[in-house]
Amino acid sequence: MAHLIAPSMLSADFGNLQRDTELINQSRADWFHVDIMDGVFVPNISFGFPVLKCLNKHAQKPLDVHLMIVQPERYIKEFKDAGASVLTVHIEASTHLHRSLNQIRKEGMKAGVALNPHSPVHLLEDIITDCDLICLMSVNPGFGGQSFIEHTYEKIRQLKSLILQKNSTCLIEIDGGVTLQNAPSLLEAGADVLVAGNTVFGAEHPLLVIEQLKACSPAHTKGR
Ligand code: DX5
Ligand code: ZN
């Protein structure tokens, strides 16, 4: 499968959200990555349903919604109604993860699980067949524009082997610090979806950068 690119709207210009949404519509990006933060699970607050609904009104590609909130199970139906196609909850924020993932699927969305940098991949052993996407955080969640954590490469390889071992069809998404420089190595390690905020919206020509991210092929570098 060709890899997917999901620009993170956290780095968009909120004063020109419709303009930036149209820009992604016109680009070769596959999904909109939408970060919801509650100021409790992460030390930042982003935006909630009114903004998400506006985004959904103009977006012509699936919304990949990343919940950085405590007790995400409280809002599964609301996020479906607000337009989410993929709904990702954090393993660290979910006491009854299996139930939450089933609810997400029952609402007709793809069910994702996100892992903070400190959470080991083996925590997914008994849940991997119940999800459609694993989001490996390659920065500590809460802010755009942070530096990529190198240990993520090892986690991608571990996750890829777990997915193969369990015959899962789960996608591997990498979120945080993705650049044109590290994208080929991430693909080589096994990434399927690359989230990019600052790399896209911080660029002079976002459409070109998306094009370049989409055109990346796996680097054949061994030993990373
Ligand atoms: C961080 C968010 C990311 C963030 C990525 O908490 O989950 O999606 O927007 O931004 P960059 O690509 O700038 O690291
Ligand atoms: Zn995110």
Tab-separated table of C-alpha atoms and ligand atoms in Angstrom:
chain	number	residue	atom	x	y	z
A	1	MET	CA	0.000	0.000	0.000
A	2	ALA	CA	1.252	3.472	-0.853
A	3	HIS	CA	1.806	5.520	2.275
A	4	LEU	CA	-0.663	8.189	3.365
A	5	ILE	CA	0.048	11.808	4.295
A	6	ALA	CA	-2.028	13.477	6.999
A	7	PRO	CA	-1.245	17.190	7.496
A	8	SER	CA	-1.887	18.238	11.094
A	9	MET	CA	-4.340	21.135	11.228
A	10	LEU	CA	-2.871	22.166	14.593
A	11	SER	CA	-0.242	24.038	12.585
A	12	ALA	CA	-2.777	25.676	10.250
A	13	ASP	CA	-3.631	29.369	10.526
A	14	PHE	CA	-6.802	29.330	12.664
A	15	GLY	CA	-7.661	32.792	11.407
A	16	ASN	CA	-7.795	31.321	7.921
A	17	LEU	CA	-8.992	27.831	8.636
A	18	GLN	CA	-11.225	27.627	5.567
A	19	ARG	CA	-8.348	28.742	3.332
A	20	ASP	CA	-5.984	26.157	4.836
A	21	THR	CA	-8.657	23.462	4.601
A	22	GLU	CA	-9.117	24.232	0.892
A	23	LEU	CA	-5.356	24.070	0.478
A	24	ILE	CA	-5.317	20.506	1.835
A	25	ASN	CA	-8.320	19.653	-0.365
A	26	GLN	CA	-6.298	20.693	-3.408
A	27	SER	CA	-3.148	18.886	-2.298
A	28	ARG	CA	-2.070	15.270	-2.650
A	29	ALA	CA	-2.657	14.721	1.087
A	30	ASP	CA	-4.873	11.781	2.023
A	31	TRP	CA	-6.350	12.756	5.389
A	32	PHE	CA	-6.768	15.759	7.650
A	33	HIS	CA	-5.088	15.062	11.011
A	34	VAL	CA	-7.041	16.857	13.732
A	35	ASP	CA	-5.611	17.171	17.254
A	36	ILE	CA	-8.055	17.542	20.130
A	37	MET	CA	-6.429	18.508	23.454
A	38	ASP	CA	-8.152	18.992	26.793
A	39	GLY	CA	-5.501	20.654	28.959
A	40	VAL	CA	-5.590	17.637	31.308
A	41	PHE	CA	-4.157	14.693	29.372
A	42	VAL	CA	-1.715	17.095	27.718
A	43	PRO	CA	-0.535	20.526	28.889
A	44	ASN	CA	-2.312	22.371	26.080
A	45	ILE	CA	-5.854	23.072	24.858
A	46	SER	CA	-6.486	23.088	21.115
A	47	PHE	CA	-10.134	23.267	19.996
A	48	GLY	CA	-13.379	21.333	20.251
A	49	PHE	CA	-16.588	20.501	18.415
A	50	PRO	CA	-17.520	23.914	16.905
A	51	VAL	CA	-14.156	24.188	15.136
A	52	LEU	CA	-14.151	20.528	14.131
A	53	LYS	CA	-17.626	20.886	12.608
A	54	CYS	CA	-16.517	23.939	10.579
A	55	LEU	CA	-13.486	22.040	9.369
A	56	ASN	CA	-15.688	19.106	8.402
A	57	LYS	CA	-17.977	21.399	6.448
A	58	HIS	CA	-15.163	22.310	4.058
A	59	ALA	CA	-12.930	19.222	4.178
A	60	GLN	CA	-13.162	16.867	1.209
A	61	LYS	CA	-10.916	14.178	2.684
A	62	PRO	CA	-11.338	11.945	5.747
A	63	LEU	CA	-10.828	13.481	9.191
A	64	ASP	CA	-8.273	11.571	11.254
A	65	VAL	CA	-9.111	12.744	14.763
A	66	HIS	CA	-6.473	12.294	17.466
A	67	LEU	CA	-7.942	12.618	20.948
A	68	MET	CA	-5.494	13.796	23.592
A	69	ILE	CA	-8.169	13.856	26.264
A	70	VAL	CA	-8.933	11.902	29.422
A	71	GLN	CA	-11.860	9.457	29.331
A	72	PRO	CA	-12.261	9.693	25.540
A	73	GLU	CA	-15.132	7.150	25.679
A	74	ARG	CA	-17.434	9.980	26.837
A	75	TYR	CA	-17.463	11.580	23.380
A	76	ILE	CA	-17.308	8.803	20.773
A	77	LYS	CA	-20.747	9.490	19.284
A	78	GLU	CA	-20.170	13.275	19.283
A	79	PHE	CA	-16.973	12.868	17.290
A	80	LYS	CA	-18.778	10.682	14.763
A	81	ASP	CA	-21.450	13.363	14.428
A	82	ALA	CA	-18.756	16.031	14.046
A	83	GLY	CA	-17.345	14.187	11.023
A	84	ALA	CA	-14.526	11.911	12.239
A	85	SER	CA	-13.625	8.973	9.973
A	86	VAL	CA	-10.729	7.724	12.096
A	87	LEU	CA	-10.936	8.181	15.863
A	88	THR	CA	-7.799	7.588	17.898
A	89	VAL	CA	-7.698	7.363	21.685
A	90	HIS	CA	-4.600	7.181	23.864
A	91	ILE	CA	-3.804	3.898	25.561
A	92	GLU	CA	-2.692	5.917	28.624
A	93	ALA	CA	-6.114	7.616	28.827
A	94	SER	CA	-8.352	4.582	28.370
A	95	THR	CA	-9.187	2.252	31.247
A	96	HIS	CA	-11.522	0.118	29.126
A	97	LEU	CA	-9.750	0.298	25.794
A	98	HIS	CA	-11.383	-2.791	24.290
A	99	ARG	CA	-14.850	-1.403	24.943
A	100	SER	CA	-13.925	2.030	23.539
A	101	LEU	CA	-12.510	0.549	20.320
A	102	ASN	CA	-15.627	-1.554	19.822
A	103	GLN	CA	-17.794	1.521	20.310
A	104	ILE	CA	-15.745	3.475	17.779
A	105	ARG	CA	-16.122	0.696	15.192
A	106	LYS	CA	-19.811	0.344	15.981
A	107	GLU	CA	-20.230	4.023	15.101
A	108	GLY	CA	-18.707	3.245	11.699
A	109	MET	CA	-15.298	4.853	12.282
A	110	LYS	CA	-11.828	3.357	12.070
A	111	ALA	CA	-10.526	2.749	15.591
A	112	GLY	CA	-7.057	4.015	16.473
A	113	VAL	CA	-4.831	3.673	19.532
A	114	ALA	CA	-2.059	6.176	20.246
A	115	LEU	CA	1.036	5.413	22.320
A	116	ASN	CA	3.063	8.073	24.083
A	117	PRO	CA	6.836	7.837	23.631
A	118	HIS	CA	7.233	6.078	27.001
A	119	SER	CA	4.611	3.374	26.347
A	120	PRO	CA	6.054	0.090	25.061
A	121	VAL	CA	4.688	-1.628	21.949
A	122	HIS	CA	4.070	-4.908	23.823
A	123	LEU	CA	1.103	-3.256	25.579
A	124	LEU	CA	-0.715	-3.732	22.271
A	125	GLU	CA	-0.383	-7.529	22.163
A	126	ASP	CA	-3.933	-8.247	23.316
A	127	ILE	CA	-5.634	-5.360	21.522
A	128	ILE	CA	-3.950	-5.158	18.107
A	129	THR	CA	-6.655	-7.203	16.342
A	130	ASP	CA	-9.335	-4.815	17.635
A	131	CYS	CA	-7.891	-1.686	16.044
A	132	ASP	CA	-7.416	-0.281	12.566
A	133	LEU	CA	-4.552	2.103	13.267
A	134	ILE	CA	-1.771	2.540	15.813
A	135	CYS	CA	-0.442	6.060	16.224
A	136	LEU	CA	3.102	6.057	17.551
A	137	MET	CA	3.850	9.418	19.121
A	138	SER	CA	7.318	10.476	18.072
A	139	VAL	CA	7.169	13.578	20.316
A	140	ASN	CA	5.501	14.115	23.674
A	141	PRO	CA	1.964	15.100	22.710
A	142	GLY	CA	0.679	18.613	23.258
A	143	PHE	CA	2.476	20.835	20.779
A	144	GLY	CA	3.431	21.036	17.129
A	145	GLY	CA	6.944	21.775	15.923
A	146	GLN	CA	8.905	19.557	18.352
A	147	SER	CA	11.932	17.409	17.519
A	148	PHE	CA	11.502	13.790	16.487
A	149	ILE	CA	12.420	11.144	19.112
A	150	GLU	CA	14.835	8.706	17.447
A	151	HIS	CA	13.776	5.669	19.500
A	152	THR	CA	10.581	5.670	17.398
A	153	TYR	CA	12.352	3.747	14.616
A	154	GLU	CA	12.809	0.790	16.954
A	155	LYS	CA	9.149	0.962	18.003
A	156	ILE	CA	7.974	0.967	14.385
A	157	ARG	CA	9.952	-2.210	13.712
A	158	GLN	CA	8.582	-3.871	16.851
A	159	LEU	CA	5.050	-2.870	15.929
A	160	LYS	CA	5.424	-4.077	12.349
A	161	SER	CA	6.516	-7.492	13.577
A	162	LEU	CA	3.617	-7.657	16.073
A	163	ILE	CA	1.170	-6.779	13.280
A	164	LEU	CA	2.558	-9.521	11.027
A	165	GLN	CA	2.605	-12.041	13.877
A	166	LYS	CA	-1.062	-11.379	14.724
A	167	ASN	CA	-2.221	-11.194	11.095
A	168	SER	CA	-3.521	-7.690	11.725
A	169	THR	CA	-4.297	-5.133	9.029
A	170	CYS	CA	-3.578	-2.218	11.353
A	171	LEU	CA	-1.909	0.859	9.869
A	172	ILE	CA	1.139	2.386	11.552
A	173	GLU	CA	0.885	6.157	11.887
A	174	ILE	CA	3.778	8.356	13.004
A	175	ASP	CA	2.926	11.623	14.712
A	176	GLY	CA	5.416	14.327	15.653
A	177	GLY	CA	8.551	15.778	14.153
A	178	VAL	CA	8.080	14.200	10.724
A	179	THR	CA	10.230	15.939	8.097
A	180	LEU	CA	11.252	15.448	4.484
A	181	GLN	CA	14.572	14.208	5.869
A	182	ASN	CA	13.279	11.455	8.169
A	183	ALA	CA	10.239	10.375	6.098
A	184	PRO	CA	12.160	7.841	3.933
A	185	SER	CA	13.613	6.125	7.032
A	186	LEU	CA	10.185	6.041	8.690
A	187	LEU	CA	8.733	4.354	5.614
A	188	GLU	CA	11.623	1.915	5.519
A	189	ALA	CA	10.954	0.983	9.167
A	190	GLY	CA	7.300	0.244	8.340
A	191	ALA	CA	5.246	3.441	8.658
A	192	ASP	CA	2.010	3.641	6.649
A	193	VAL	CA	0.720	7.107	7.591
A	194	LEU	CA	2.871	10.187	8.168
A	195	VAL	CA	1.398	13.107	10.108
A	196	ALA	CA	3.089	16.423	9.395
A	197	GLY	CA	2.214	19.770	10.945
A	198	ASN	CA	5.091	22.180	11.003
A	199	THR	CA	6.777	20.593	7.988
A	200	VAL	CA	3.698	21.362	5.873
A	201	PHE	CA	2.280	24.597	7.283
A	202	GLY	CA	5.659	26.087	8.215
A	203	ALA	CA	6.825	25.745	4.620
A	204	GLU	CA	6.772	28.479	2.031
A	205	HIS	CA	5.043	26.141	-0.417
A	206	PRO	CA	2.900	23.650	1.538
A	207	LEU	CA	1.505	22.014	-1.620
A	208	LEU	CA	4.996	21.242	-2.844
A	209	VAL	CA	6.046	19.800	0.525
A	210	ILE	CA	2.983	17.531	0.584
A	211	GLU	CA	3.846	16.439	-2.941
A	212	GLN	CA	7.409	15.670	-1.814
A	213	LEU	CA	6.232	13.769	1.287
A	214	LYS	CA	3.889	11.760	-0.906
A	215	ALA	CA	6.689	11.004	-3.367
A	216	CYS	CA	9.112	9.750	-0.687
A	217	SER	CA	10.137	6.151	-0.978
A	218	PRO	CA	11.614	3.922	1.725
A	219	ALA	CA	15.286	4.645	2.383
A	220	HIS	CA	17.401	1.542	2.188
A	221	THR	CA	19.496	2.387	5.189
A	222	LYS	CA	20.277	-0.483	7.488
A	223	GLY	CA	21.111	-0.233	11.154
A	224	ARG	CA	18.818	2.599	12.220
B	1	DX5	C1	1.226	16.689	18.901
B	1	DX5	C2	0.192	16.389	17.846
B	1	DX5	C3	0.733	16.351	16.485
B	1	DX5	C4	1.352	17.640	16.018
B	1	DX5	C5	2.395	17.298	15.006
B	1	DX5	O1	0.651	16.572	20.120
B	1	DX5	O2	-0.417	15.143	18.087
B	1	DX5	O3	-0.236	15.895	15.544
B	1	DX5	O4	0.429	18.530	15.463
B	1	DX5	O5	3.050	18.454	14.654
B	1	DX5	P1	4.507	18.456	14.018
B	1	DX5	O6	4.420	17.675	12.752
B	1	DX5	O7	4.774	19.899	13.827
B	1	DX5	O8	5.435	17.803	15.012
B	2	ZN	ZN	-1.699	14.262	16.495
